[in-house]
């Protein structure tokens, strides 16, 4: 057995858990490889490979009891068989049972032998999902087995787990492998990594029992509760998973804090001059958050601070003030934004504010190529004080002279990895830059504690004075003409309007086309108003020209794709129409709507929708009508969609839990935090083992 180098001090559970799966009896290289694809390399990975769902084969339902959507087991006698060839080959088998009802089984893929086997009079045990067909309930491709004429079907005495699997690895196979691993589960005391006194204090039940239960729930288990992940056994596991994530984020953060960072600050002269030049005064919230940041970056330890503030709360100027502190201290600043449009806008704001102070601002985006790029890179390397750009800032070949502060706007669109990549541009020995992260997606508190445990959080919880809340209504697309009339009237009153096209297509080209169509429609309908168009396929110069014209009031209406979603700032625009609003998520709707309501004029938002509305879409539009409060919207979003999406990190997998669900399990977090800090302080070794257990394979790959 290819043993890992274990220290003799390691306990038995750790040793059994670390055994490679290939060492289990009956597991050959092919099977081990398939398991490896699922990230299952060690015996303990199998212990923690939890069922996706359960099937109840402990009992037989009568056909009369069936309801659409249920996955159940039925026993019946074949009454009729029909082979059809309309459109595609099809085998239809009607079975009946003692409840004197008939259930139709449909097969689209079948062998001739199979068709011949299913003769009238044969008894079958069938398992599948009942669904509503044209003529009553049916099951498509159910699993089935023939029963001998007088044999009683053998029932399972436990619920059947269904595991996440991969090609070539059937449920039977993976279930039996997991059974082998479970046979090696050590005793409770040996398996448990959470110190008993802490576990007891928080009423944690036995981990061993919890694992055995979720892998093999008894026949009388509450399936509904299990499916929702609310069973105490699952909650016990969710607790441990959340604890592990919390501990690993805290450790990451501690590791960063042990490093050094440049002390940023000077006499505050630049700050003073910028503030004097602004046409407004900072709000109390801006002042407070700006002070938090100034205090942080004046320390020789790296700042990791998230500034969250609703759309329009004025995060940009807070970022600019931080940048000035770095400039005064002779360090460079990188400001990264997720879209080119937003980055361009930051560039303009920064140049407008900082040029009077004789501070140079460099531009670096993907579209800066060739000689211009070479020159930009040379200036960055030579120490230009401030560089604004997109993810192009993180690419290879970009080298800073003295990067002291990294500012990332709209963080939820970047993963942690990307954030770290930019930070690493500033590594000098053990010195790292400070990091300031701005987000307009207000993050519900529970989520912030967990997802951003590696960051400090400041909130700009106050909007600049004089803003009037946006009035929002939802209107069916059937009344589109009325809406266009309304725009016409608004334009004649000198108001400016966004018309947002929201085609959700992968291709920028299709999105652009949809916007062009709307542009043509509106141009024709609003003959005496100037209608502009902006979309992602246009050149930066063209986009800029259009934005400038809109800002200057030369265009009355701006037809746009969702490129304007983040950051675009035209205070005079006071009406927004969002097409197909039913397709967008709450966060995106809120971002879009945040483009209006920026001036003193009362603003309106029209959510055009295509009926009929689904339940979720209806709820979303209702939330949008009810509130302008980003925090409430984010809470609601979390409820409706789940945290991965709220944070926009689904792809990066940063928050993909195996069992925990932040929305569902938020009530566990306070205890998770307490146990977490105790363990880090007094049981670092066990904390390490927890990470190894839960993060295991994924982490090992990530560090590779
Ligand atoms: P966001 O937080 O959405 O990034 P911005 O920084 O773009 O917000 O600011 C939105 C608008 O509010 C800008 O036009 C900005 O100049 C203005 N603004 C920022 N702070 C104040 C303030 N204290 N008083 C008045 N207007 C402000
Ligand atoms: Mg912004």
XYZ file of C-alpha atoms and ligand atoms in Angstrom:
732
model
C 0.000 0.000 0.000
C 1.557 3.311 -1.042
C 1.505 4.924 2.371
C 1.794 8.628 2.910
C 4.470 9.765 5.285
C 2.472 9.946 8.493
C 3.905 11.141 11.709
C 3.509 8.546 14.446
C 1.579 11.097 16.461
C -1.246 11.103 13.946
C -4.316 9.362 15.223
C -5.921 6.320 13.715
C -8.770 8.180 12.025
C -6.339 10.290 10.190
C -4.421 7.285 9.010
C -7.500 5.382 7.836
C -8.880 8.500 6.182
C -5.687 9.183 4.307
C -5.474 5.733 2.766
C -5.627 6.065 -1.024
C -8.862 4.728 -2.512
C -6.843 2.439 -4.754
C -5.833 0.515 -1.661
C -9.420 -0.545 -0.967
C -10.219 -4.106 -2.013
C -11.608 -4.500 -5.518
C -10.627 -1.071 -6.813
C -8.531 -1.287 -9.934
C -6.756 1.505 -11.767
C -9.726 2.325 -14.040
C -12.097 2.726 -11.123
C -9.516 4.693 -9.153
C -9.112 6.982 -12.148
C -12.885 7.546 -12.403
C -13.020 8.319 -8.689
C -10.094 10.678 -9.144
C -12.127 12.620 -11.669
C -14.631 13.254 -8.894
C -11.834 14.427 -6.629
C -12.058 11.215 -4.606
C -8.515 10.141 -3.879
C -8.480 9.102 -0.283
C -10.807 7.057 1.860
C -11.965 10.142 3.728
C -12.931 11.800 0.452
C -15.405 8.948 0.073
C -16.765 9.449 3.583
C -17.524 13.021 2.680
C -18.861 12.356 -0.786
C -22.465 12.954 0.117
C -25.625 11.928 -1.701
C -27.262 14.419 -4.016
C -30.665 13.021 -3.200
C -32.445 9.880 -2.105
C -34.808 7.423 -3.672
C -37.375 5.626 -1.666
C -37.377 1.954 -2.602
C -38.448 0.860 0.817
C -42.081 0.760 -0.172
C -44.370 0.374 -3.115
C -46.901 3.025 -4.014
C -50.138 2.240 -5.704
C -50.710 3.897 -9.041
C -53.735 5.613 -7.574
C -51.491 7.347 -5.024
C -49.054 8.717 -7.577
C -48.638 12.413 -8.011
C -46.758 14.171 -10.755
C -43.192 14.997 -9.795
C -42.775 12.145 -7.311
C -40.072 9.547 -7.755
C -41.514 6.309 -6.522
C -41.628 2.587 -6.845
C -44.678 0.887 -8.331
C -45.535 -2.725 -8.925
C -47.864 -3.683 -11.751
C -48.836 -6.069 -14.498
C -48.334 -5.188 -18.152
C -51.727 -4.585 -19.730
C -50.842 -3.419 -23.205
C -47.738 -2.733 -25.283
C -47.483 -0.522 -28.305
C -44.533 0.225 -30.529
C -44.789 3.467 -32.360
C -42.626 5.021 -35.045
C -44.199 8.408 -35.427
C -41.404 10.996 -35.273
C -39.143 8.545 -33.506
C -39.252 4.953 -32.306
C -41.111 4.586 -29.115
C -42.202 1.790 -26.841
C -45.292 2.380 -24.751
C -46.141 -0.032 -21.983
C -49.292 0.307 -19.904
C -49.221 -1.313 -16.480
C -51.994 -1.677 -13.953
C -52.055 -2.553 -10.280
C -54.467 -3.436 -7.512
C -55.619 0.144 -7.299
C -57.098 -0.473 -10.774
C -55.343 2.491 -12.287
C -53.096 2.474 -15.299
C -49.635 3.975 -15.620
C -47.962 4.493 -18.963
C -44.235 3.737 -19.293
C -42.468 5.263 -22.278
C -39.126 4.237 -23.736
C -37.444 6.020 -26.597
C -34.305 3.934 -26.557
C -34.846 0.232 -26.309
C -33.612 -3.070 -27.648
C -35.762 -5.474 -29.489
C -35.224 -8.025 -26.713
C -36.508 -5.531 -24.223
C -39.628 -4.949 -26.270
C -40.217 -8.668 -26.531
C -39.736 -9.176 -22.831
C -42.434 -6.705 -21.919
C -45.416 -8.822 -22.796
C -48.918 -8.379 -21.425
C -49.337 -10.307 -18.226
C -45.721 -9.826 -17.045
C -45.208 -8.443 -13.553
C -42.843 -5.497 -13.188
C -41.274 -3.546 -10.355
C -40.796 -0.040 -11.650
C -38.982 2.981 -10.262
C -39.205 6.406 -11.830
C -40.590 9.893 -11.773
C -44.291 10.213 -12.416
C -45.238 13.070 -14.675
C -48.365 14.368 -16.236
C -48.851 13.045 -19.777
C -51.598 13.776 -22.258
C -53.661 10.863 -20.974
C -52.858 10.636 -17.320
C -49.662 9.882 -15.433
C -46.655 8.372 -17.105
C -42.998 7.576 -16.500
C -40.329 8.122 -19.125
C -37.472 5.639 -19.060
C -38.172 4.256 -15.601
C -35.845 1.688 -14.119
C -37.635 -1.634 -13.953
C -37.150 -5.283 -13.226
C -39.269 -8.297 -14.044
C -40.761 -10.121 -11.142
C -41.422 -13.837 -11.161
C -45.121 -14.448 -11.201
C -45.621 -15.149 -7.540
C -42.438 -13.677 -6.065
C -42.694 -10.866 -3.566
C -40.417 -8.024 -4.640
C -37.517 -7.575 -2.244
C -37.639 -4.173 -0.616
C -34.748 -2.021 0.463
C -34.725 -1.379 4.192
C -33.069 2.009 3.810
C -33.485 4.981 1.523
C -31.289 4.640 -1.541
C -28.691 7.411 -1.844
C -27.944 8.865 -5.262
C -24.377 10.151 -5.446
C -22.819 12.751 -7.669
C -21.008 10.650 -10.224
C -19.188 10.755 -13.504
C -19.240 8.972 -16.830
C -18.576 5.288 -16.591
C -19.242 5.172 -12.884
C -22.739 3.905 -12.195
C -24.644 4.362 -8.944
C -24.223 0.710 -7.969
C -20.493 0.975 -8.337
C -20.003 4.189 -6.468
C -22.377 3.087 -3.721
C -20.398 -0.079 -3.159
C -17.085 1.814 -3.108
C -18.485 4.182 -0.522
C -19.730 1.238 1.521
C -16.168 -0.101 1.595
C -14.898 3.246 2.788
C -17.588 3.529 5.452
C -16.527 0.163 6.801
C -13.241 1.860 7.711
C -14.854 4.700 9.639
C -13.060 4.812 12.986
C -14.700 5.377 16.336
C -16.367 8.621 17.197
C -13.497 9.991 19.268
C -11.017 9.182 16.568
C -13.058 10.692 13.766
C -13.989 13.867 15.564
C -11.766 16.879 14.922
C -13.863 19.453 16.742
C -12.719 19.302 20.373
C -15.439 17.619 22.456
C -15.879 20.511 24.873
C -16.539 22.910 21.985
C -18.845 20.463 20.265
C -20.781 19.942 23.473
C -21.053 23.668 24.110
C -22.768 24.112 20.770
C -24.865 20.979 20.945
C -23.110 19.217 18.072
C -24.109 15.606 17.573
C -21.753 12.793 16.662
C -20.019 13.147 13.299
C -19.885 9.411 12.833
C -23.639 9.051 13.365
C -24.283 11.969 11.058
C -22.219 10.417 8.269
C -23.823 7.011 8.653
C -27.226 8.622 8.608
C -26.767 10.657 5.450
C -25.239 7.727 3.593
C -27.859 5.255 4.830
C -31.015 6.899 6.072
C -33.480 4.481 7.653
C -36.739 3.716 5.893
C -38.677 6.029 8.186
C -36.358 9.013 7.636
C -38.041 12.259 6.725
C -37.256 12.355 3.015
C -38.576 15.874 2.543
C -36.280 17.175 5.260
C -33.331 15.272 3.817
C -33.954 16.624 0.335
C -33.888 20.148 1.736
C -30.707 19.487 3.684
C -32.409 20.365 6.945
C -32.015 17.073 8.728
C -29.931 17.371 11.932
C -27.387 14.930 10.499
C -26.918 17.151 7.452
C -26.825 20.238 9.606
C -24.036 18.645 11.616
C -22.058 18.169 8.411
C -22.935 21.629 7.134
C -21.618 23.013 10.403
C -18.307 21.306 9.918
C -18.035 22.409 6.320
C -18.803 26.035 7.166
C -16.357 25.819 10.031
C -13.680 24.574 7.681
C -14.276 27.328 5.190
C -14.240 29.906 7.924
C -10.985 28.584 9.328
C -9.300 28.478 5.956
C -10.293 32.051 5.100
C -9.129 33.231 8.495
C -5.830 31.514 8.003
C -5.404 33.007 4.576
C -6.027 36.366 6.079
C -3.633 35.774 8.940
C -0.978 34.757 6.434
C -1.465 37.999 4.530
C -1.383 40.037 7.729
C 1.959 38.598 8.643
C 3.426 40.249 5.582
C 4.534 43.821 5.278
C 3.071 46.641 3.276
C 4.272 50.130 2.528
C 3.158 52.849 4.886
C 0.989 55.113 2.761
C 0.339 58.652 3.798
C 1.855 62.067 3.699
C 0.880 65.465 4.930
C -2.606 65.131 3.420
C -1.976 68.120 1.158
C -3.229 66.368 -1.973
C -6.311 65.130 -0.186
C -7.097 68.652 0.926
C -6.670 70.052 -2.560
C -8.897 67.393 -4.110
C -11.639 68.016 -1.568
C -11.460 71.755 -2.120
C -11.890 71.239 -5.850
C -14.982 69.047 -5.584
C -18.386 70.594 -6.211
C -19.762 68.770 -3.175
C -18.930 67.836 0.385
C -18.331 64.270 1.434
C -21.237 62.631 3.168
C -20.700 61.506 6.741
C -20.503 57.917 5.534
C -17.898 58.720 2.880
C -15.886 60.587 5.474
C -16.003 57.695 7.917
C -15.104 55.031 5.370
C -12.358 57.172 3.929
C -10.914 57.536 7.432
C -11.037 53.732 7.920
C -9.036 53.332 4.753
C -6.553 56.077 5.581
C -5.881 54.508 8.968
C -5.378 51.069 7.441
C -2.957 52.062 4.743
C -0.847 54.092 7.128
C 0.061 50.796 8.813
C 2.951 48.604 7.732
C 0.508 45.670 7.446
C -1.460 45.069 4.270
C -4.991 46.395 4.283
C -7.687 44.070 2.990
C -10.788 46.181 3.048
C -14.082 45.829 1.271
C -16.021 49.034 0.849
C -19.602 48.336 0.094
C -22.028 51.044 -0.811
C -25.183 51.077 -2.812
C -25.127 52.323 -6.367
C -24.596 56.058 -6.376
C -23.323 56.216 -2.809
C -20.073 57.776 -4.031
C -17.411 55.111 -3.787
C -15.221 56.588 -6.512
C -14.146 59.620 -4.586
C -13.301 57.436 -1.586
C -11.048 55.421 -3.890
C -9.456 58.586 -5.254
C -8.651 59.829 -1.764
C -6.936 56.539 -0.937
C -4.990 56.797 -4.183
C -3.742 60.234 -3.228
C -2.346 58.950 0.047
C -0.345 56.394 -1.915
C 0.831 59.038 -4.350
C 2.017 61.269 -1.548
C 4.016 58.369 -0.172
C 5.609 57.799 -3.565
C 3.822 54.524 -4.353
C 1.854 53.491 -7.394
C -1.837 52.721 -7.468
C -3.647 50.285 -9.762
C -7.407 50.662 -10.195
C -9.100 47.737 -11.893
C -12.701 47.608 -13.098
C -14.594 44.673 -14.634
C -15.783 46.337 -17.825
C -14.107 48.663 -20.207
C -16.900 51.187 -20.010
C -16.607 51.415 -16.270
C -12.822 51.538 -16.369
C -13.031 54.349 -18.918
C -15.327 56.251 -16.664
C -12.957 55.899 -13.749
C -10.178 57.071 -16.009
C -12.101 60.203 -16.859
C -13.077 60.899 -13.262
C -9.549 60.385 -12.046
C -8.039 62.493 -14.784
C -10.532 65.246 -14.188
C -9.816 65.252 -10.459
C -6.094 64.571 -10.509
C -4.761 66.473 -13.493
C -5.238 69.806 -11.693
C -2.991 68.314 -9.017
C -0.397 67.386 -11.651
C -0.821 63.688 -11.111
C -0.532 61.514 -14.168
C -3.103 58.741 -14.777
C -2.211 55.913 -17.174
C -4.698 53.741 -19.096
C -4.329 50.033 -19.714
C -7.064 47.876 -21.206
C -7.260 44.882 -23.512
C -7.817 47.112 -26.479
C -4.626 49.032 -25.883
C -2.294 47.156 -28.217
C 0.868 47.507 -30.228
C 2.965 50.571 -29.766
C 0.467 52.276 -27.467
C 0.632 49.257 -25.177
C 4.415 49.209 -25.198
C 4.462 52.852 -24.237
C 1.875 52.380 -21.529
C 3.812 49.429 -20.112
C 6.997 51.477 -20.145
C 5.331 54.280 -18.207
C 3.878 51.819 -15.700
C 7.291 50.231 -15.221
C 8.840 53.670 -14.843
C 6.496 54.450 -11.984
C 3.546 56.465 -13.312
C 1.555 57.238 -10.149
C -1.843 55.848 -11.098
C -2.906 53.188 -13.598
C -6.555 52.596 -14.429
C -7.722 49.637 -16.471
C -9.481 46.327 -16.844
C -8.254 42.816 -16.159
C -5.497 43.663 -18.655
C -3.708 45.054 -15.619
C -3.148 41.540 -14.355
C -1.675 40.149 -17.515
C 1.838 39.034 -17.942
C 4.215 41.703 -19.034
C 2.645 44.302 -16.791
C 5.243 45.287 -14.241
C 4.971 48.069 -11.732
C 7.835 49.967 -10.217
C 6.392 50.507 -6.740
C 2.838 49.250 -6.522
C 1.534 50.173 -3.091
C -2.247 50.063 -3.409
C -4.570 47.930 -5.485
C -8.152 49.118 -5.884
C -10.652 46.726 -7.395
C -14.091 48.023 -8.312
C -17.179 45.830 -8.427
C -15.346 42.995 -6.832
C -18.106 40.450 -7.241
C -17.152 40.073 -10.858
C -13.634 39.120 -10.089
C -12.749 36.021 -8.160
C -10.437 35.991 -5.206
C -7.788 34.474 -7.448
C -7.839 37.442 -9.781
C -7.655 39.833 -6.923
C -4.589 38.014 -5.649
C -3.031 37.988 -9.109
C -3.092 41.760 -9.247
C -1.820 42.022 -5.722
C 1.084 39.789 -6.614
C 2.192 42.367 -9.166
C 3.278 44.374 -6.177
C 5.224 41.702 -4.363
C 8.607 42.897 -3.253
C 10.239 40.450 -0.923
C 7.641 39.914 1.759
C 6.048 43.274 1.037
C 2.605 43.311 -0.602
C 0.370 46.187 -1.657
C -2.708 47.230 0.280
C -6.001 46.141 -1.204
C -9.185 48.132 -1.416
C -12.194 46.405 -2.885
C -15.282 48.360 -3.894
C -18.574 46.678 -4.405
C -21.969 48.026 -5.268
C -23.607 44.712 -4.587
C -24.497 45.078 -0.989
C -23.683 41.830 0.658
C -26.016 40.594 3.332
C -24.256 40.470 6.666
C -24.387 36.738 7.117
C -22.847 36.230 3.741
C -20.197 38.868 4.234
C -19.053 37.181 7.424
C -18.496 33.974 5.629
C -17.601 34.821 2.063
C -15.399 37.726 2.969
C -13.956 36.460 6.198
C -10.603 37.465 4.744
C -11.643 41.119 4.386
C -12.604 43.939 6.690
C -15.834 45.561 5.638
C -16.830 49.242 5.655
C -20.209 50.415 4.458
C -21.133 53.695 2.826
C -24.638 53.507 4.159
C -25.838 56.946 3.167
C -26.565 58.456 -0.228
C -25.459 61.989 -1.142
C -28.172 64.491 -0.269
C -30.868 65.533 -2.693
C -31.518 62.193 -4.344
C -35.136 61.242 -4.840
C -36.039 57.563 -4.801
C -36.824 56.035 -8.177
C -40.472 55.156 -8.771
C -40.702 51.766 -10.406
C -43.540 50.165 -12.313
C -43.877 46.933 -14.250
C -45.712 47.014 -17.576
C -46.511 44.197 -19.964
C -44.866 44.377 -23.352
C -48.372 44.399 -24.794
C -48.479 48.055 -23.738
C -45.180 48.923 -25.385
C -46.742 51.631 -27.532
C -47.968 53.429 -24.425
C -44.501 53.246 -22.952
C -42.998 54.745 -26.075
C -45.585 57.528 -25.904
C -44.522 58.157 -22.383
C -40.897 58.434 -23.395
C -41.892 60.864 -26.078
C -43.629 63.070 -23.537
C -40.653 62.861 -21.180
C -38.210 63.869 -23.922
C -40.323 66.853 -24.815
C -40.014 67.923 -21.178
C -36.241 67.762 -21.552
C -35.751 64.564 -19.587
C -33.210 61.976 -20.674
C -34.006 58.325 -21.038
C -32.171 55.003 -21.023
C -33.743 52.186 -23.001
C -32.021 48.978 -21.984
C -32.083 45.877 -24.168
C -31.438 42.772 -22.172
C -31.125 39.977 -24.642
C -29.383 37.279 -22.678
C -27.166 35.815 -25.311
C -23.642 34.643 -25.068
C -22.715 36.553 -28.145
C -22.056 40.247 -27.969
C -23.048 40.366 -31.629
C -26.603 39.170 -30.995
C -26.944 41.557 -28.107
C -25.758 44.382 -30.314
C -28.278 43.394 -32.979
C -31.148 43.448 -30.502
C -30.113 46.936 -29.457
C -29.908 48.023 -33.090
C -33.454 46.816 -33.689
C -34.740 48.728 -30.676
C -32.768 51.752 -31.788
C -34.436 51.670 -35.210
C -37.863 51.255 -33.641
C -37.419 54.162 -31.249
C -35.781 56.436 -33.814
C -38.803 55.941 -36.066
C -41.311 56.473 -33.259
C -39.610 59.517 -31.743
C -38.963 61.569 -34.828
C -38.280 64.843 -33.044
C -35.956 63.348 -30.411
C -32.368 62.295 -30.829
C -31.832 58.631 -30.098
C -28.340 57.229 -29.541
C -27.061 53.680 -29.383
C -24.343 52.040 -27.341
C -23.284 48.424 -27.161
C -20.264 46.295 -26.471
C -19.297 45.826 -30.108
C -18.508 49.485 -30.624
C -14.993 50.842 -30.484
C -14.050 52.563 -27.224
C -13.848 55.907 -29.045
C -17.350 55.464 -30.481
C -18.725 54.435 -27.115
C -17.097 57.417 -25.531
C -18.485 59.781 -28.140
C -21.988 58.452 -27.539
C -21.647 58.647 -23.759
C -20.289 62.172 -24.036
C -23.179 63.231 -26.258
C -25.650 61.728 -23.820
C -23.942 63.350 -20.878
C -23.965 66.704 -22.657
C -27.695 66.371 -23.280
C -27.335 66.151 -27.063
C -29.095 62.800 -27.078
C -32.514 62.470 -25.497
C -32.645 58.704 -25.520
C -29.844 56.203 -25.161
C -30.564 52.686 -26.341
C -28.078 50.412 -24.634
C -27.237 46.844 -23.889
C -26.401 45.940 -20.330
C -22.906 47.401 -20.896
C -24.228 50.365 -18.964
C -25.001 48.187 -15.992
C -22.144 49.256 -13.816
C -20.888 52.630 -12.912
C -22.239 54.778 -15.731
C -23.082 58.153 -14.307
C -25.301 60.698 -16.087
C -27.196 62.587 -13.376
C -29.682 64.209 -15.750
C -31.079 60.875 -16.972
C -34.303 60.332 -15.095
C -36.233 57.637 -16.911
C -35.182 54.093 -17.609
C -36.998 51.416 -19.522
C -35.720 47.863 -19.136
C -36.901 45.440 -21.760
C -37.539 41.797 -20.873
C -36.922 42.678 -17.286
C -38.372 39.325 -16.248
C -35.197 37.652 -17.453
C -32.837 39.547 -15.209
C -31.827 38.795 -11.669
C -32.450 41.233 -8.862
C -28.849 42.322 -8.503
C -28.643 43.217 -12.160
C -31.974 45.040 -12.165
C -30.880 47.033 -9.153
C -27.569 47.909 -10.784
C -29.293 49.031 -13.948
C -31.882 51.059 -12.150
C -29.107 52.730 -10.203
C -28.225 54.623 -13.410
C -31.227 56.881 -12.787
C -32.188 58.726 -9.644
C -28.739 60.340 -9.505
C -29.874 63.916 -9.827
C -32.401 65.990 -7.960
C -35.236 65.269 -10.436
C -37.720 62.564 -9.559
C -36.882 59.488 -11.602
C -38.845 56.569 -12.951
C -38.066 53.063 -13.998
C -40.317 51.025 -16.256
C -39.846 47.278 -16.148
C -41.205 45.984 -19.430
C -41.960 42.292 -19.269
C -43.100 39.557 -21.577
C -46.083 37.736 -20.091
C -46.830 35.198 -18.770
C -44.625 35.732 -15.742
C -43.249 32.782 -13.798
C -43.463 32.775 -10.029
C -39.850 33.822 -9.489
C -39.963 36.597 -12.056
C -43.159 37.897 -10.531
C -41.546 38.019 -7.108
C -38.473 39.771 -8.446
C -40.443 42.488 -10.173
C -42.500 42.935 -7.038
C -39.359 43.437 -4.960
C -38.124 46.025 -7.454
C -41.392 47.924 -7.211
C -41.395 47.779 -3.431
C -37.929 49.010 -2.603
C -34.855 50.942 -3.701
C -32.822 49.690 -0.798
C -29.885 47.677 -2.071
C -29.535 45.763 1.159
C -33.106 44.589 1.169
C -32.821 43.651 -2.466
C -29.663 41.673 -1.803
C -31.279 39.821 1.098
C -34.214 38.967 -1.097
C -31.893 37.923 -3.882
C -30.071 35.613 -1.539
C -33.369 34.087 -0.570
C -34.510 33.615 -4.153
C -31.270 32.545 -5.753
C -28.715 31.357 -3.264
C -25.355 32.844 -2.369
C -23.186 31.612 -5.220
C -25.141 33.676 -7.681
C -25.499 36.655 -5.442
C -21.758 36.891 -5.249
C -21.320 36.092 -8.888
C -18.809 33.457 -7.994
C -20.565 30.416 -9.233
C -18.097 29.834 -12.015
C -15.062 30.316 -9.902
C -16.427 27.738 -7.502
C -15.082 29.807 -4.677
C -18.177 29.258 -2.625
C -19.267 25.900 -3.789
C -20.099 23.901 -0.752
C -20.781 20.209 -0.811
C -23.507 20.335 1.723
C -23.764 23.760 3.343
C -25.967 26.438 1.854
C -25.314 29.904 3.199
C -28.895 31.023 2.823
C -30.310 27.973 4.525
C -27.607 27.529 7.138
C -26.899 31.137 8.058
C -28.176 30.426 11.574
C -25.099 28.237 12.120
C -22.619 31.023 11.424
C -22.348 32.638 14.856
C -21.431 29.277 16.416
C -19.148 28.512 13.471
C -17.237 31.685 14.166
C -16.871 30.985 17.858
C -15.707 27.430 17.366
C -13.455 28.611 14.535
C -11.559 31.144 16.588
C -11.217 28.734 19.502
C -9.791 26.089 17.223
C -7.372 28.436 15.525
C -6.139 29.622 18.867
C -5.982 26.386 20.822
C -6.144 23.520 18.334
C -4.266 24.587 15.215
C -3.386 21.016 14.343
C -7.011 19.942 14.299
C -7.894 23.031 12.285
C -5.335 21.941 9.741
C -6.809 18.444 9.614
C -10.289 19.849 9.056
C -9.076 21.729 6.014
C -7.302 18.659 4.766
C -10.522 16.693 5.220
C -12.980 19.052 3.564
C -10.933 21.011 1.132
C -8.465 18.218 0.591
C -8.053 17.498 -3.042
C -9.285 20.820 -4.321
C -6.804 22.690 -2.173
C -3.934 20.452 -3.131
C -4.593 21.137 -6.782
C -5.024 24.827 -6.205
C -1.607 25.068 -4.593
C 0.074 22.995 -7.255
P -20.860 54.658 -6.910
O -20.806 54.456 -5.435
O -22.067 54.050 -7.515
O -19.588 54.287 -7.604
P -20.120 57.271 -7.787
O -18.819 57.326 -7.114
O -20.132 57.022 -9.240
O -21.061 56.219 -7.076
O -20.915 58.587 -7.445
C -22.186 58.817 -7.982
C -22.388 60.287 -8.247
O -22.506 60.981 -7.021
C -21.259 60.950 -8.986
O -21.809 61.859 -9.886
C -20.482 61.630 -7.906
O -19.764 62.742 -8.402
C -21.580 62.066 -6.976
N -21.198 62.217 -5.594
C -20.323 61.453 -4.899
N -20.239 61.870 -3.623
C -21.092 62.908 -3.489
C -21.461 63.766 -2.423
N -20.934 63.618 -1.202
N -22.375 64.714 -2.655
C -22.916 64.858 -3.882
N -22.614 64.109 -4.931
C -21.713 63.128 -4.758
Mg -18.993 53.009 -9.069
